[in-house]
Every structure is written in structure tokens, then in C-alpha cells.
mmCIF file of C-alpha atoms in Angstrom:
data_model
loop_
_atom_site.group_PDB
_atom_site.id
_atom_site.type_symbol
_atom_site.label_atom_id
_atom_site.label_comp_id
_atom_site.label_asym_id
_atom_site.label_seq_id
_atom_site.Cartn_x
_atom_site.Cartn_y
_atom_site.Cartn_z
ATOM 1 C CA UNK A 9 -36.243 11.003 74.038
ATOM 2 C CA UNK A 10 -39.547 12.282 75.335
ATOM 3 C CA UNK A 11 -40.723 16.233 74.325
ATOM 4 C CA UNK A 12 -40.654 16.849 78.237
ATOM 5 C CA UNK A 13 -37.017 15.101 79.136
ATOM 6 C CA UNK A 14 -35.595 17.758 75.812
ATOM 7 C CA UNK A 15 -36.591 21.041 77.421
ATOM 8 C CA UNK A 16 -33.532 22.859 78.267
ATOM 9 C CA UNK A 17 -33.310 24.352 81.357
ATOM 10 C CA UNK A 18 -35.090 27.307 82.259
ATOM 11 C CA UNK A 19 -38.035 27.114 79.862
ATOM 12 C CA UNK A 20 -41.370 26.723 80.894
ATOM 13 C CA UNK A 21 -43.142 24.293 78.358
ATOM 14 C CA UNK A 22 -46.361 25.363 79.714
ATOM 15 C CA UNK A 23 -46.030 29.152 78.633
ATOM 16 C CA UNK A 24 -46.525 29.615 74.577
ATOM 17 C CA UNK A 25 -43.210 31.591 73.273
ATOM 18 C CA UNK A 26 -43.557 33.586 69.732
ATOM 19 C CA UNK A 27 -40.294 32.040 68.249
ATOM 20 C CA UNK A 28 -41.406 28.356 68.957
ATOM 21 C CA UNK A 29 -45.089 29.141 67.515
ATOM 22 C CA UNK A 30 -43.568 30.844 64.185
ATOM 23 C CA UNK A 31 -41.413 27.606 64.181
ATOM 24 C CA UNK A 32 -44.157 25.318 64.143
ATOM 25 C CA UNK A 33 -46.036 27.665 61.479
ATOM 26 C CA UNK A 34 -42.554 27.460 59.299
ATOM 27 C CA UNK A 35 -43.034 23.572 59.415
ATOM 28 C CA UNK A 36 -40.500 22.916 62.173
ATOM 29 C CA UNK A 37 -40.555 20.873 65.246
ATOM 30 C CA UNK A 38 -38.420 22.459 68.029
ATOM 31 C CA UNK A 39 -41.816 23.351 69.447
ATOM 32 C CA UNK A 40 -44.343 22.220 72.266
ATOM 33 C CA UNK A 41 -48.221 21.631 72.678
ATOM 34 C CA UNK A 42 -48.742 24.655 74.158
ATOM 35 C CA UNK A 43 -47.366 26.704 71.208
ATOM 36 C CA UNK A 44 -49.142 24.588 68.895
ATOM 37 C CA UNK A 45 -52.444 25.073 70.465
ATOM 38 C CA UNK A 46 -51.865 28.694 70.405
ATOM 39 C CA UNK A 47 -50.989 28.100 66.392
ATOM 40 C CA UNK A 48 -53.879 26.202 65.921
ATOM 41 C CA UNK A 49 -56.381 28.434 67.293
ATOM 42 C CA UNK A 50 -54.838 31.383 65.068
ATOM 43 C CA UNK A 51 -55.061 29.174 61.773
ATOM 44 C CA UNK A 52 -58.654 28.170 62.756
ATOM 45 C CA UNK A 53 -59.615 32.228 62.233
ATOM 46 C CA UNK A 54 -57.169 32.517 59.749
ATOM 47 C CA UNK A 55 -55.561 29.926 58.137
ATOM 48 C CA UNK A 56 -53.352 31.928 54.878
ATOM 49 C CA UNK A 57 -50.851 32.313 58.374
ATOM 50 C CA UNK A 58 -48.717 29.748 57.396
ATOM 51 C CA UNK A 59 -48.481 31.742 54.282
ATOM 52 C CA UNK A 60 -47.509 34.835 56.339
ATOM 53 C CA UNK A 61 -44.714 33.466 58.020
ATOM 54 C CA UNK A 62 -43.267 32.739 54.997
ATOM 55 C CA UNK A 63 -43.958 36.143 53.791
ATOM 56 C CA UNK A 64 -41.782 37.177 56.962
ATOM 57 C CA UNK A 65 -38.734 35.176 56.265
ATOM 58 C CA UNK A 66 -38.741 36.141 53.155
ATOM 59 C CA UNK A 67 -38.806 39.842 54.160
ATOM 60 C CA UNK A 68 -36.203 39.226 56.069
ATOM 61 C CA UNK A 69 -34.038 37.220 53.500
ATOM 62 C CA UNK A 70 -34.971 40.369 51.153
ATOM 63 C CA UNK A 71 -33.625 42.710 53.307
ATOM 64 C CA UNK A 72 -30.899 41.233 54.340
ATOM 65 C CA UNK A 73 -29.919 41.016 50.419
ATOM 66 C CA UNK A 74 -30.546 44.598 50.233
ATOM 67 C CA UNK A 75 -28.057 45.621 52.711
ATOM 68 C CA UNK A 76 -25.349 43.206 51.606
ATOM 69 C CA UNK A 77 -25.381 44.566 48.054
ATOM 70 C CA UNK A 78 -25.135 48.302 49.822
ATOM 71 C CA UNK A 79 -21.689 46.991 50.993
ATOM 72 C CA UNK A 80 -23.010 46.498 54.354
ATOM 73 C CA UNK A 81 -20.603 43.061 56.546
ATOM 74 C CA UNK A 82 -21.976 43.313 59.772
ATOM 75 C CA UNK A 83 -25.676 41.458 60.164
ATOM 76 C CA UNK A 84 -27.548 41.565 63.396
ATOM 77 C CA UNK A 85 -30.533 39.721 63.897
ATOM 78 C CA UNK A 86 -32.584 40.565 66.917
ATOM 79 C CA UNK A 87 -35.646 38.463 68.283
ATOM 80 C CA UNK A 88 -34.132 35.596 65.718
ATOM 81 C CA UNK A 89 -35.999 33.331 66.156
ATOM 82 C CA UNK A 90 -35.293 29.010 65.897
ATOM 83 C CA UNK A 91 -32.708 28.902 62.639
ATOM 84 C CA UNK A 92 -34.459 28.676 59.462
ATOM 85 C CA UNK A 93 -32.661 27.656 56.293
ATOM 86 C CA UNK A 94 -32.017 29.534 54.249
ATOM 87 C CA UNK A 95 -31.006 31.934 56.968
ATOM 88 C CA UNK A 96 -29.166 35.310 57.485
ATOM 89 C CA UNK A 97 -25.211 34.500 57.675
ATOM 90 C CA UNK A 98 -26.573 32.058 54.482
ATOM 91 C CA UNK A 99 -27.775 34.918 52.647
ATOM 92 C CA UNK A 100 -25.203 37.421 53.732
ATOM 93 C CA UNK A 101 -22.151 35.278 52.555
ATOM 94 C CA UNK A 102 -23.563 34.666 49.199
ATOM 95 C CA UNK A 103 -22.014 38.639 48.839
ATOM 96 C CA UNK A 104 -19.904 38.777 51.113
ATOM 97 C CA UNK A 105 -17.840 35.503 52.259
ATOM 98 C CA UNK A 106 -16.477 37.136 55.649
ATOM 99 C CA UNK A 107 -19.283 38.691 56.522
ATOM 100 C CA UNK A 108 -20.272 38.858 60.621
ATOM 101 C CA UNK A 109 -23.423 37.627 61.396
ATOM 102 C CA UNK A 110 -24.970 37.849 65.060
ATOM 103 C CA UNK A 111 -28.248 35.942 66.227
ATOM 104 C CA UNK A 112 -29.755 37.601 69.592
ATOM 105 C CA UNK A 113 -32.898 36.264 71.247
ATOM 106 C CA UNK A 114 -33.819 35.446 75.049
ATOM 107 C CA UNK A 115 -35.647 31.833 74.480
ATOM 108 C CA UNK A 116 -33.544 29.257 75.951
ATOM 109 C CA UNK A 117 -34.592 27.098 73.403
ATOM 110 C CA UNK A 118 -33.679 29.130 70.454
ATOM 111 C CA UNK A 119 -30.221 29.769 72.117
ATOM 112 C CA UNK A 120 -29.316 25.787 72.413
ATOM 113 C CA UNK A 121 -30.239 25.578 68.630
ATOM 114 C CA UNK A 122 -28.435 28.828 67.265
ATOM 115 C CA UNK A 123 -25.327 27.456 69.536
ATOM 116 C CA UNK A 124 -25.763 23.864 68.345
ATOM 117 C CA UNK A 125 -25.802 25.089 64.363
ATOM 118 C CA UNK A 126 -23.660 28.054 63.637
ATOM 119 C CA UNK A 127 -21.119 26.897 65.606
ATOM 120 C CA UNK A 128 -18.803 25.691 62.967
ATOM 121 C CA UNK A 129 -19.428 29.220 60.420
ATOM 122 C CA UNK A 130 -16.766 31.540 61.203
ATOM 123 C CA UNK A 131 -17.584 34.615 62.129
ATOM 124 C CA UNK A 132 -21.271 33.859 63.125
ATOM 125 C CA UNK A 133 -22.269 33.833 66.840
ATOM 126 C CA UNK A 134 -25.129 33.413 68.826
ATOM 127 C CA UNK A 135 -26.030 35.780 72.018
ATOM 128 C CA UNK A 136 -28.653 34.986 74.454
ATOM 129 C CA UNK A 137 -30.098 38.239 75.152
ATOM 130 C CA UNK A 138 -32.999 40.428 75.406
ATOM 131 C CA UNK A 139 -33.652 42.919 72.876
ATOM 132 C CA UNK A 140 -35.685 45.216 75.636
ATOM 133 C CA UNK A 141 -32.053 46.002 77.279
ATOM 134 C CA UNK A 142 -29.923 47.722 74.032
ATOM 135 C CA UNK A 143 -27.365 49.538 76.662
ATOM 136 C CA UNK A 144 -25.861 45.882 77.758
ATOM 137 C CA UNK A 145 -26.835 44.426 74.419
ATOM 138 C CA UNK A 146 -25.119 46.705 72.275
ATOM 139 C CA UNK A 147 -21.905 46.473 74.656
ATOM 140 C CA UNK A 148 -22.103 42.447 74.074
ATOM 141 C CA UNK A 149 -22.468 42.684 70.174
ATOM 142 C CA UNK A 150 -19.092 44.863 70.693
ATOM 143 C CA UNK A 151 -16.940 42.899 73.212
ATOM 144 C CA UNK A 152 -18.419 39.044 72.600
ATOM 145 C CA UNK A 153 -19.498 39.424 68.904
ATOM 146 C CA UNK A 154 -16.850 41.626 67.718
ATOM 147 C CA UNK A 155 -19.315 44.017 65.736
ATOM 148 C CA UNK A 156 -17.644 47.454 65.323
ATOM 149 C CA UNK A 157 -20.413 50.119 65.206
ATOM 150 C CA UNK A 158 -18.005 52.476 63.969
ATOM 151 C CA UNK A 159 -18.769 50.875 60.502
ATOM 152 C CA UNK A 160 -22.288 49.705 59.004
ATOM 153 C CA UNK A 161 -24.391 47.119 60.087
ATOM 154 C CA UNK A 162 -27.944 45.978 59.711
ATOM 155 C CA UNK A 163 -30.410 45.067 62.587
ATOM 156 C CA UNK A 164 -33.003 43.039 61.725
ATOM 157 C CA UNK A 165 -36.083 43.639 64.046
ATOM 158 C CA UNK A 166 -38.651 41.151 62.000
ATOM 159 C CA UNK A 167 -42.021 40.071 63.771
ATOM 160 C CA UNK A 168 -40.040 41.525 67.318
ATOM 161 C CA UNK A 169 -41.584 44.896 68.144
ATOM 162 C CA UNK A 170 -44.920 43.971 68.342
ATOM 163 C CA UNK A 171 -44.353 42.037 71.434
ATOM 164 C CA UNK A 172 -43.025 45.094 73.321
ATOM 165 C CA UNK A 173 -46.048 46.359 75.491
ATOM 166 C CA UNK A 174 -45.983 50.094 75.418
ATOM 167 C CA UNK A 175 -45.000 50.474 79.204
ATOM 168 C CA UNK A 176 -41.645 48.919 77.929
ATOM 169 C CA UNK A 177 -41.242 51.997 75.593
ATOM 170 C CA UNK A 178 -39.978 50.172 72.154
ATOM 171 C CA UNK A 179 -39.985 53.700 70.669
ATOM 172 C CA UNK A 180 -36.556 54.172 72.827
ATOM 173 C CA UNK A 181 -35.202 50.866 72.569
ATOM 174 C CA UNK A 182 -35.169 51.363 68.811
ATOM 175 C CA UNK A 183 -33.722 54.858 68.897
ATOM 176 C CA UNK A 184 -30.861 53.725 71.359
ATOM 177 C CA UNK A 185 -30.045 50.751 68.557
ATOM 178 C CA UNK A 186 -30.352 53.454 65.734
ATOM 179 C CA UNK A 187 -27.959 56.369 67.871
ATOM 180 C CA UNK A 188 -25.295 53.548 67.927
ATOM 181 C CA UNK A 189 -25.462 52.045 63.954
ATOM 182 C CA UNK A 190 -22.984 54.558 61.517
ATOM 183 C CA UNK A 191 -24.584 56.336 58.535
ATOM 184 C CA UNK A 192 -25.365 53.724 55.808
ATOM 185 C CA UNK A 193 -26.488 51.251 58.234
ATOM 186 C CA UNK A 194 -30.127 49.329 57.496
ATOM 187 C CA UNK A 195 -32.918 48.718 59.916
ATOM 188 C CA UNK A 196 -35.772 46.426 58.771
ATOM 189 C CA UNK A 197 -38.995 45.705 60.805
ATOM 190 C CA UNK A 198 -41.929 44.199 60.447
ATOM 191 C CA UNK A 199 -45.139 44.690 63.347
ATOM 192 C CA UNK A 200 -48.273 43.460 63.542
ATOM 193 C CA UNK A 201 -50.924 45.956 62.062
ATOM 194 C CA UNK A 202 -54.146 47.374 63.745
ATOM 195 C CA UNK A 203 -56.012 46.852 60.370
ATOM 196 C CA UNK A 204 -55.596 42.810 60.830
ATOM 197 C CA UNK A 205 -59.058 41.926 61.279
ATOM 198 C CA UNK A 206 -60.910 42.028 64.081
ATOM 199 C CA UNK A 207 -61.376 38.671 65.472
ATOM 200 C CA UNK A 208 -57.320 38.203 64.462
ATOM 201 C CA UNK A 209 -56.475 40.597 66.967
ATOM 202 C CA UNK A 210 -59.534 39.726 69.532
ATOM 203 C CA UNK A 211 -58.397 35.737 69.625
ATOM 204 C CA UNK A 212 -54.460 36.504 69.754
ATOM 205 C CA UNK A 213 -54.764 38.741 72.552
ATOM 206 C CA UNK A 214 -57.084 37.170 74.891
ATOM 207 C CA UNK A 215 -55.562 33.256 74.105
ATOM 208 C CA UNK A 216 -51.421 34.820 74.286
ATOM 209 C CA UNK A 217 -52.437 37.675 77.389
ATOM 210 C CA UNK A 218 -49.756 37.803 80.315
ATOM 211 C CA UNK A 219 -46.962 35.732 77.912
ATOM 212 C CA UNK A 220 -43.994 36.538 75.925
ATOM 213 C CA UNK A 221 -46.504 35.767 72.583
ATOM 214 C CA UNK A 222 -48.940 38.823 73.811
ATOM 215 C CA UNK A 223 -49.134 41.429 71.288
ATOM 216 C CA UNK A 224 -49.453 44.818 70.794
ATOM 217 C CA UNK A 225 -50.578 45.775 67.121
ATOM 218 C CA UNK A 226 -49.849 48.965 65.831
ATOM 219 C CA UNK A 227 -51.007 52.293 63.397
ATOM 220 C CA UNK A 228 -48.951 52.570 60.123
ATOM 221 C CA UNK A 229 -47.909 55.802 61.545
ATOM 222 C CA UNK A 230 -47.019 54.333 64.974
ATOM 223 C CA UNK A 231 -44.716 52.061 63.258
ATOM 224 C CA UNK A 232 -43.269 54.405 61.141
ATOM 225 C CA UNK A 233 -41.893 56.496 64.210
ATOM 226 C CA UNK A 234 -39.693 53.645 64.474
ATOM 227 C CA UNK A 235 -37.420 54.088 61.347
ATOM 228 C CA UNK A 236 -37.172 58.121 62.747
ATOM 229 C CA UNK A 237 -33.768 58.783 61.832
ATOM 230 C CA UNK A 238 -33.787 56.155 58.437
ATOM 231 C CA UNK A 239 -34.464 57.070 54.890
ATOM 232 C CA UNK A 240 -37.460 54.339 54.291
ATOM 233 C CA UNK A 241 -36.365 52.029 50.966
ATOM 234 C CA UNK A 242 -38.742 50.385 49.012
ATOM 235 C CA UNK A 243 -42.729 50.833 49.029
ATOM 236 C CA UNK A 244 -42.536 52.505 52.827
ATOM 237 C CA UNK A 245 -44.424 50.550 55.822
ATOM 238 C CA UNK A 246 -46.965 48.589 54.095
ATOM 239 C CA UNK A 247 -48.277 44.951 54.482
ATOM 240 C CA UNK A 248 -45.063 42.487 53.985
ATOM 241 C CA UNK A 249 -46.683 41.544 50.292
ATOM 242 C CA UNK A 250 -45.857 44.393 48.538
ATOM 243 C CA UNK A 251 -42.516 43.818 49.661
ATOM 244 C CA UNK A 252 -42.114 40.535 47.923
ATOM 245 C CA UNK A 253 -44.468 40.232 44.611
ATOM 246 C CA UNK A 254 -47.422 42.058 43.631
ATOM 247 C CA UNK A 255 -49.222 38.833 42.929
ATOM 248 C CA UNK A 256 -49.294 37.752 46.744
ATOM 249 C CA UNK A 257 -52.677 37.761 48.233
ATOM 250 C CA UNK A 258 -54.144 39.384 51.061
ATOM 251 C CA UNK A 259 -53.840 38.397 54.648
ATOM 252 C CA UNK A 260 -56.576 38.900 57.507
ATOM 253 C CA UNK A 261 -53.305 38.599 59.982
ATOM 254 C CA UNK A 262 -51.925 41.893 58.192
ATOM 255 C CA UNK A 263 -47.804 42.604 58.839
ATOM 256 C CA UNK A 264 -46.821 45.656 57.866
ATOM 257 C CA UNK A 265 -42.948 45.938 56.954
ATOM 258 C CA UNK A 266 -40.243 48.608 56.522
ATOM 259 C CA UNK A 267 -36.360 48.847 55.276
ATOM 260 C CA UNK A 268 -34.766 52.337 56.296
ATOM 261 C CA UNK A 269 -31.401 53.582 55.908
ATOM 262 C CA UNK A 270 -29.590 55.561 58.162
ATOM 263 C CA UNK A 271 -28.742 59.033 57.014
#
């Protein structure tokens, strides 16, 4: 079958979208020419970002660790991305079997394939949502995904935030996800950093302007307001290496991560 004929309905193949360019940088191939273009011309000014996307799964495999061995069952993953293996429910049920495991994100295409794959894991479901709308989100996750808020959960917000635009306030989306998660729940993020270098920030933004792959990089203290409310974990907000090994190198593309805990 042709790369054209496959395109579910509803996505625009002509449009680059951030989960199908991280999928192509992860070595996958539920991607299309314009997303790889868009890859392409970010690895020609800075090619260790195949590197960094691994770094970012495994910051989110790392967190997702750290909240099952708090005791924490219920696993949301917003802006998910096309499945990766190993991937959360994976990770999750290594401690806990039963554990609930929800994958959110508003590409078509990343929908068909969450649907088409976790469809035989109890208790793991796929919602086709968009994380810039928590009020009718949060009431899915409850009535479709069966996640009780009343109890802990973790809401993985990895490589999402930075592709909220400021008008779209992702300060208050975050709060309204943090003022319905119970004490002891985990929220891990990771943003794109304003101390990437220069022409990083200068190509991405003029070759991804007026699509869902803009983005809008971000202060260490900007992202930092984010986890208001969390106990930070860890090494704080700093570049997703010092999460993972100290031996890691250095990134032009610099993504800053962060684990908090609700109090």
C-alpha cells in the first residue's frame, strides 16, 4: 500500500506533526516526507538529536519507574506520542501487574496505532484528545478510562509543553491537571530550553512556524513554575542527561527535565 492511500482520515500529510518527527528520530516509520524533511534539517545543525530522543524516552521510562516503586497504579501519558517499545503500561506492569495505563494525544495517526496495539492489555486504553482542554480531558480519563483521581496517578507531560504557544496559557493547563491529581501523585516534564543554541532554535522555529511542531522554548525558571504545587525529585529541572548518567554528553538541542511530587 502506497504512504498516501495509509493516511487515516483527517490528517494532513502535508503539515509536519511533533509525534511523527520524534518517531522517525526513534527509528520508526509511521511517518511522512514532510516530517522527515523537518527531521533532516534539525540533524543537519545538530545531529547528537537522535541521541536526544532517546534521552527523552528514557526520561520518561525513568520516571515512570519512579512513580511505580512510590506505589503509584494509575499512569497517564499525555502528548504520547506513536508507541515505542519498551513503553509505559510495559514499564508500569513490571511493578505492578494491574496497573492502569492511559495514552492521550490528538494526532490521528498516533490514535489508529495506540488503538491498533494496546488493545489486547487489560486495563490500558487509548484517548484521542487534546491536552490544551484538561476540563473535558480529565472528565474522559474518569468516565472512559476509569482513572479515579481520588487516588495517585502520574501524568507524564514529556517533550509536550513546549508546543503550547503562550496565548494558550500552559501555565493553567498544568495547574488544572495538578488541582485534580491526590497528594503523592508524580508529574514529569520535559521542555525545550532557551539555552539550546542559537541556530537550534532559529532553524526549528522558522522551518515548524504556524504547525503543531512550532515551539516555544523556555527559561529554567519558566519551566519550573510548572511543577508549582510538586516537591521536585531528583537533580531539579536540568538538561534530560543528568537525569539518566553522568557520562552522557552534551546536546546543542538542550531538554531540560523535571519529576515533582505532589504534596
Amino acid at each position: 500500500m502506497s504512504e498516501m492511500k495509509r493516511i487515516p482520515r483527517g490528517v494532513d500529510p502535508h503539515e509536519p506533526r511533533s509525534a511523527r518527527v520524534f518517531d522517525y528520530l526513534l527509528g520508526g516509520k509511521d511517518n511522512y516526507p514532510v516530517d522527515r524533511a523537518l527531521a533532516h534539517r534539525i540533524l543537519a545543525v545538530a545531529p547528537e538529536t537522535r541521541s536526544l530522543a532517546w534521552f527523552s524516552r528514557n526520561f520518561l521510562l525513568h520516571a515512570v519507574r519512579t512513580a511505580a516503586a512510590s506505589g503509584v497504579r494509575q499512569f497517564i501519558d499525555l502528548g504520547s506520542g506513536i508507541p515505542t517499545s519498551p513503553n509505559v503500561h510495559e514499564v508500569a506492569h513490571e511493578t505492578h501487574p494491574a496497573a492502569r495505563v492511559v495514552y492521550v494525544d490528538n494526532d490521528p495517526v498516533v490514535f489508529v496505532h495506540c488503538n491498533a496495539l494496546m488493545g489486547g492489555h487489560p486495563g490500558v486504553s487509548a484517548l484521542h484528545a487534546d491536552v490544551r482542554h484538561p476540563d473535558a480531558l480529565l472528565q474522559r480519563l474518569e468516565s472512559e478510562s476509569g482513572i479515579d483521581f481520588t487516588e495517585p496517578v502520574a501524568i507524564t507531560l514529556v517533550g509536550v509543553l513546549h508546543y503550547v504557544m503562550d496565548d494558550e496559557h500552559p501555565a493553567e493547563l498544568v495547574a488544572a491537571y495538578r488541582d485534580a491529581m491526590a497528594p503523592g501523585s508524580y508529574l514529569a516534564i520535559s521542555h525545550g530550553a532557551d539555552i539550546s543554541h542559537p541556530e537550534i532554535i532559529d532553524r526549528t522555529s522558522a522551518d515548524a512556524r504556524n504547525s503543531s511542531a512550532q515551539v516555544r522554548y523556555r527559561s529554567r525558571e519558566e519551566v519550573a513554575s510548572f511543577l508549582d504545587g510538586f516537591e521536585n525529585t531528583g537533580p531539579g529541572v536540568v538538561p534530560l542527561q543528568q537525569w539518566l548518567d553522568d557520562d552522557l554528553p552534551e546536546t546543542r538541542l538542550v531538554l531540560f527535565g523535571a519529576v515533582g511530587r505532589k504534596k
